[in-house]
PDB file of C-alpha atoms in Angstrom:
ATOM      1  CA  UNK S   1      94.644  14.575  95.892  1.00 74.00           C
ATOM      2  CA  UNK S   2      91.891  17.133  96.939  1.00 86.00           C
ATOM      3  CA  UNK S   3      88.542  16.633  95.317  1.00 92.00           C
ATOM      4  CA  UNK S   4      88.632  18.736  91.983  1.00 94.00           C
ATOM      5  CA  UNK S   5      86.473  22.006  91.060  1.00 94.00           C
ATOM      6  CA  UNK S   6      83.343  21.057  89.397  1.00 94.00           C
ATOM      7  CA  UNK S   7      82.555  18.485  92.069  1.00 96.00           C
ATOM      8  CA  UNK S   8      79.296  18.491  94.457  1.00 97.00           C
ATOM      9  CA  UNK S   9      81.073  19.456  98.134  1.00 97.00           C
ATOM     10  CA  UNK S  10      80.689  16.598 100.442  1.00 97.00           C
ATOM     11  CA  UNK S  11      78.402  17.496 102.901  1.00 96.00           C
ATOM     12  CA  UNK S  12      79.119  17.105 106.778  1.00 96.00           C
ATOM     13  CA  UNK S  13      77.980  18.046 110.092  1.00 96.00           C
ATOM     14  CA  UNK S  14      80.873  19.452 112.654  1.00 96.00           C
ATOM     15  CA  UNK S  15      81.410  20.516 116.146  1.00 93.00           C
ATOM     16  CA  UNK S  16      82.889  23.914 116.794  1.00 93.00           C
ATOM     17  CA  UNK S  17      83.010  25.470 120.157  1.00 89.00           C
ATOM     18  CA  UNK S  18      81.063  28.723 120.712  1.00 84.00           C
ATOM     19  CA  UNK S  19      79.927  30.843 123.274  1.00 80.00           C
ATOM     20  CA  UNK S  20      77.276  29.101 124.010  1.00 82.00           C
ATOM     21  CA  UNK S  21      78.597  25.554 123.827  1.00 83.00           C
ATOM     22  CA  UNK S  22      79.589  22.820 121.490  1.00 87.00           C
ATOM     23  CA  UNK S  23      77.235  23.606 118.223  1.00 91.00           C
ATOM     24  CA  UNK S  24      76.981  21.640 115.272  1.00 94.00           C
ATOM     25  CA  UNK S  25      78.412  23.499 112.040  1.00 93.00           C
ATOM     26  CA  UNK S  26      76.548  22.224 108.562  1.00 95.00           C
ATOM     27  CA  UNK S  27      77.704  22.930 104.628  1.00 96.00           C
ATOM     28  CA  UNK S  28      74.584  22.728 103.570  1.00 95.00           C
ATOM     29  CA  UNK S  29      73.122  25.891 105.791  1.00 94.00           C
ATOM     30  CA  UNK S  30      74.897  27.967 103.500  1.00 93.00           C
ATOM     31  CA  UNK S  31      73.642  26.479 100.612  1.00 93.00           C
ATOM     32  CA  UNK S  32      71.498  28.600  98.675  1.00 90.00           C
ATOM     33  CA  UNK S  33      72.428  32.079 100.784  1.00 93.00           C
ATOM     34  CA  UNK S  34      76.102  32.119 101.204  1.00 93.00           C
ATOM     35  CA  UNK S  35      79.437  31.099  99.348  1.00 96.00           C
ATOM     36  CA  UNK S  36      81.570  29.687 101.631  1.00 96.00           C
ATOM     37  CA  UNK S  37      85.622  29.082 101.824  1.00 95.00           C
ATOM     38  CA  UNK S  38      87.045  26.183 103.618  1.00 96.00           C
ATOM     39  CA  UNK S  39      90.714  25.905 105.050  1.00 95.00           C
ATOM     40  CA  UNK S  40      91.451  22.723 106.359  1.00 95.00           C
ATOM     41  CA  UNK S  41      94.884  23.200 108.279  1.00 92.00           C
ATOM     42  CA  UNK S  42      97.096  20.359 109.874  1.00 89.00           C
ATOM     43  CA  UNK S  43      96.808  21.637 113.997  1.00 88.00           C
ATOM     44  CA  UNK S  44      96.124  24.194 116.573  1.00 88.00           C
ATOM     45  CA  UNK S  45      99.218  25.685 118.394  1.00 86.00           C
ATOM     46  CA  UNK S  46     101.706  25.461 115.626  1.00 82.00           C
ATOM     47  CA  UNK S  47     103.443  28.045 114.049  1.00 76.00           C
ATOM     48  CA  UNK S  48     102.170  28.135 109.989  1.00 78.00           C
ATOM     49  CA  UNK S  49      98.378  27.197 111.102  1.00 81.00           C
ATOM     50  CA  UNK S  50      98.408  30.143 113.856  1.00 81.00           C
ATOM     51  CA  UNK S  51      99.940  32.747 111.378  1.00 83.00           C
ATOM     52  CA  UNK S  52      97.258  31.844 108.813  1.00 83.00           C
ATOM     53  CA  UNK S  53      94.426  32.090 110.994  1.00 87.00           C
ATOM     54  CA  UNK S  54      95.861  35.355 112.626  1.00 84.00           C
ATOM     55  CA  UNK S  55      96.339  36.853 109.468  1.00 83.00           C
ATOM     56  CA  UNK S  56      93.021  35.635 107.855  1.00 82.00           C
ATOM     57  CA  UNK S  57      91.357  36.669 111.090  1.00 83.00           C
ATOM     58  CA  UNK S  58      92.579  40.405 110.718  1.00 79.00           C
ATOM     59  CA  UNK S  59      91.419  40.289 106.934  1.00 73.00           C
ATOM     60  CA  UNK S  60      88.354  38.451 106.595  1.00 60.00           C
ATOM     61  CA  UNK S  61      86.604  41.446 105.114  1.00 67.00           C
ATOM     62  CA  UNK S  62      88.909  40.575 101.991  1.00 75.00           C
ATOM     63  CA  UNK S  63      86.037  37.693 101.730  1.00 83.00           C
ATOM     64  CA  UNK S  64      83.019  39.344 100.899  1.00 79.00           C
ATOM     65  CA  UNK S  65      79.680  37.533 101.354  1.00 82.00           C
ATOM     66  CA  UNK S  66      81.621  34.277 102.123  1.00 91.00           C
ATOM     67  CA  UNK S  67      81.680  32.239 105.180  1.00 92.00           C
ATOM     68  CA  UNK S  68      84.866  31.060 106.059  1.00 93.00           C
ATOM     69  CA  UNK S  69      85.471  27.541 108.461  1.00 94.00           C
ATOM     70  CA  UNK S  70      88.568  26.288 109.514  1.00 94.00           C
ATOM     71  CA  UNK S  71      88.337  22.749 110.249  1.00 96.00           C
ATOM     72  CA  UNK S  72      91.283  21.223 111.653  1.00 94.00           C
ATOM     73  CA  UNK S  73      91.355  17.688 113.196  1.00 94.00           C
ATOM     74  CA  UNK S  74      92.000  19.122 116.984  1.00 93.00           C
ATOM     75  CA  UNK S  75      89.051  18.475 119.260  1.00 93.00           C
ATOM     76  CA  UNK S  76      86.626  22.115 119.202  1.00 95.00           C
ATOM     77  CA  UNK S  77      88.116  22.271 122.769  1.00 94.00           C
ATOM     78  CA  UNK S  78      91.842  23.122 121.593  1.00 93.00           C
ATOM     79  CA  UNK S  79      90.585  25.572 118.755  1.00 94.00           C
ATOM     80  CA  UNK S  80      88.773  27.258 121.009  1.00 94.00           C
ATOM     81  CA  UNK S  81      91.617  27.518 123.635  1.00 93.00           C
ATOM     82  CA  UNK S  82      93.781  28.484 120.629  1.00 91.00           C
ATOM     83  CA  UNK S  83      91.209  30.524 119.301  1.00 92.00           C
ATOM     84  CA  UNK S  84      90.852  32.588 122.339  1.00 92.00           C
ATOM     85  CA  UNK S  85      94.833  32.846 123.101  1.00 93.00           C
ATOM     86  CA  UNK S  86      95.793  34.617 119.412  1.00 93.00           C
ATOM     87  CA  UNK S  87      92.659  36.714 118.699  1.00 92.00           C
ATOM     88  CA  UNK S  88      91.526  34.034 115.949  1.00 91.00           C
ATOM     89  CA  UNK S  89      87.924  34.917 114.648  1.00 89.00           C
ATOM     90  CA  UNK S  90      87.007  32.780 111.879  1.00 90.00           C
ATOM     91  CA  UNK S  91      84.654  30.079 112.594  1.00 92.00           C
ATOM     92  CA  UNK S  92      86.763  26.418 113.165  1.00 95.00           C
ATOM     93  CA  UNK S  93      85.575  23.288 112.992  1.00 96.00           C
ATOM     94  CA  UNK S  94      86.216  19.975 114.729  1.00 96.00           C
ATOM     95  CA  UNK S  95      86.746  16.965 112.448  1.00 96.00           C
ATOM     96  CA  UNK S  96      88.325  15.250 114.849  1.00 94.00           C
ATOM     97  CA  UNK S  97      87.040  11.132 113.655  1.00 94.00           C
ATOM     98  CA  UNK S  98      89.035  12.412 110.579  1.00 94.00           C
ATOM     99  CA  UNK S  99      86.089  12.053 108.293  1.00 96.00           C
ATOM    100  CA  UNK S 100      85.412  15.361 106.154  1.00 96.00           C
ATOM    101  CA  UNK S 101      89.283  15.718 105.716  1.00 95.00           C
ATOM    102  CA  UNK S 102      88.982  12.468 103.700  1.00 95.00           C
ATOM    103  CA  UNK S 103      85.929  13.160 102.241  1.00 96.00           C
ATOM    104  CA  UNK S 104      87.767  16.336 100.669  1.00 96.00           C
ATOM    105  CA  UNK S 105      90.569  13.702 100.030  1.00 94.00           C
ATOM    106  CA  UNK S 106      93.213  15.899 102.291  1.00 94.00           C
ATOM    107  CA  UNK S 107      94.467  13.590 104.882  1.00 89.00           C
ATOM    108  CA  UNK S 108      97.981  13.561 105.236  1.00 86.00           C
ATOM    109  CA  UNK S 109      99.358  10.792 106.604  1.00 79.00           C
ATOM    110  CA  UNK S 110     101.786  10.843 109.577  1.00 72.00           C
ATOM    111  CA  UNK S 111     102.540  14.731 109.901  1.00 68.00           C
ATOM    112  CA  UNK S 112     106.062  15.098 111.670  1.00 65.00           C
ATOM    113  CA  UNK S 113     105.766  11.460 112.809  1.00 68.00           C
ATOM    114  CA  UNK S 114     102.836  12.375 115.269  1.00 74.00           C
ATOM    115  CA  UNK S 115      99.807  10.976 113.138  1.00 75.00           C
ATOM    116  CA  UNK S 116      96.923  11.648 110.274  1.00 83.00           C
ATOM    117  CA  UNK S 117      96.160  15.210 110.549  1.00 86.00           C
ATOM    118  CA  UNK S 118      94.302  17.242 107.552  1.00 89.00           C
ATOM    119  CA  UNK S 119      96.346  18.415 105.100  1.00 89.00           C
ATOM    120  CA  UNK S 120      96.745  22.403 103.711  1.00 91.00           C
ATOM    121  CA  UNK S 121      93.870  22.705 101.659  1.00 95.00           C
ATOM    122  CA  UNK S 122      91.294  25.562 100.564  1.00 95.00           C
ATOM    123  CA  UNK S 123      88.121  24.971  98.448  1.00 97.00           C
ATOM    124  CA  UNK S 124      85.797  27.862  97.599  1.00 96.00           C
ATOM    125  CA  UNK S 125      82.289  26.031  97.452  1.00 97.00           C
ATOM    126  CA  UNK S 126      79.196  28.699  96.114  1.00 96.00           C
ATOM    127  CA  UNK S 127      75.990  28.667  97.252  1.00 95.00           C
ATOM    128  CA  UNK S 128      74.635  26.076  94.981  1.00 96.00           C
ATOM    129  CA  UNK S 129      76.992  23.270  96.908  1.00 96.00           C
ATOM    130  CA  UNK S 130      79.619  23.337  93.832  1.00 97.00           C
ATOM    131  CA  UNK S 131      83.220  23.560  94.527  1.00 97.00           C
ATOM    132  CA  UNK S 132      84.729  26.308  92.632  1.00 97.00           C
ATOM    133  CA  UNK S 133      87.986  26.421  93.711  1.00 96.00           C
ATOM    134  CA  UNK S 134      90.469  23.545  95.152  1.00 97.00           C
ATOM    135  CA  UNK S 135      93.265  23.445  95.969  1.00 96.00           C
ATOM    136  CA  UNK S 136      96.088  21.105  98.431  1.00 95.00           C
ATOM    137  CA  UNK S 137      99.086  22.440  99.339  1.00 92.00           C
ATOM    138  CA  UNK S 138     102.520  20.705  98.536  1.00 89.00           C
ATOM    139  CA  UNK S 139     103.269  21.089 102.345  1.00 85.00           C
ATOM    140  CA  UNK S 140     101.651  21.633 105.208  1.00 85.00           C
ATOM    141  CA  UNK S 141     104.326  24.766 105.579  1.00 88.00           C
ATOM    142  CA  UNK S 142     102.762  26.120 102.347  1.00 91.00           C
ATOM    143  CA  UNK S 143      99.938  28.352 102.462  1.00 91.00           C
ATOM    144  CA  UNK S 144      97.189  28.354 100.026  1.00 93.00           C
ATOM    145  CA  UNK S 145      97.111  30.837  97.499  1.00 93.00           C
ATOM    146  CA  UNK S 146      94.282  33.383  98.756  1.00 90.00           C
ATOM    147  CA  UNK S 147      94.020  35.571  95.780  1.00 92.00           C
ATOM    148  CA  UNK S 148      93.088  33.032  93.756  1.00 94.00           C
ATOM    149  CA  UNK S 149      90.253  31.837  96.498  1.00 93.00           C
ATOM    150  CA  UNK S 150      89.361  35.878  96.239  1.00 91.00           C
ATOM    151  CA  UNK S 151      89.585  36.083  92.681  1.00 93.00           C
ATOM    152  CA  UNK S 152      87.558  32.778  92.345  1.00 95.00           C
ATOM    153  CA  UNK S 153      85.233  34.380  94.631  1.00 93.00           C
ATOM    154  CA  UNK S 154      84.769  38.049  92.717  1.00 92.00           C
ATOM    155  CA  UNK S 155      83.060  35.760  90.055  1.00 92.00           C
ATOM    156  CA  UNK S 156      80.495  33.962  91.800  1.00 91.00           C
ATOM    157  CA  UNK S 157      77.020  36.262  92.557  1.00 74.00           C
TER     158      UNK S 157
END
């Protein structure tokens, strides 16, 4: 079960492939300047994850003032490749040791038989480090329910 609204967001440090190279990605640089919206999403190259991405990609501007990482348990190397095949431009995150997706409590166990991956899940986390908004999927084939992570996010300054 996801950690619950109300709760301090667990911290973390992740790689994400950029331009530039492998950079580390930190919560807490957004606290105090930015709200920020995490999707953890099972893996890269599969059919619900890319459709999400693609269409979040196309509409991030329905996020205003909000940072929004994808953090997936696929090394930064395969987001990026995946990234750069379907047009994907929000920022994704490597947690590939598995260790914010059970900080956030959103491992799921086994997915299709392969292994642990992360689970669905969206938090929206304001800038003073508090999550606002949680929320796990029942499946990983469920999407999260974005206009409640907008709504939630039309009431924080």
């Amino acid at each position: 079960m996801a950690i619950k609204a109300g709760s301090k967001a667990p911290d973390f440090t992740l790689k994400s492939k950029q331009a530039s190279g492998l950079v580390d990605m930190k919560l807490s640089d957004n606290f105090g300047k930015k709200n920020t919206v995490l999707l953890f999403f099972p893996a890269a190259f599969t059919s619900v994850c890319t459709k999400e991405m693609c269409d979040l990609s196309q509409g991030l501007s329905t996020f205003p003032g909000a940072d929004v990482i994808g953090i997936s348990v696929d090394t930064p190397f395969a987001q990026d490749a995946w990234a750069q095949k379907e047009k994907i431009t929000i920022l994704l995150a490597s947690d590939l040791n598995k260790e914010v997706t059970k900080k956030y409590d959103v491992l799921f166990p086994m997915l299709a038989g392969v292994g642990d991956t992360a689970a669905r899940a969206a938090f929206v986390i304001d800038k003073a480090g508090v999550v606002q908004y949680s929320e796990q999927t029942p499946t990983p084939k469920d999407l999260p329910n974005f206009e409640a992570v907008r709504a939630t996010l039309a009431n924080l300054k």
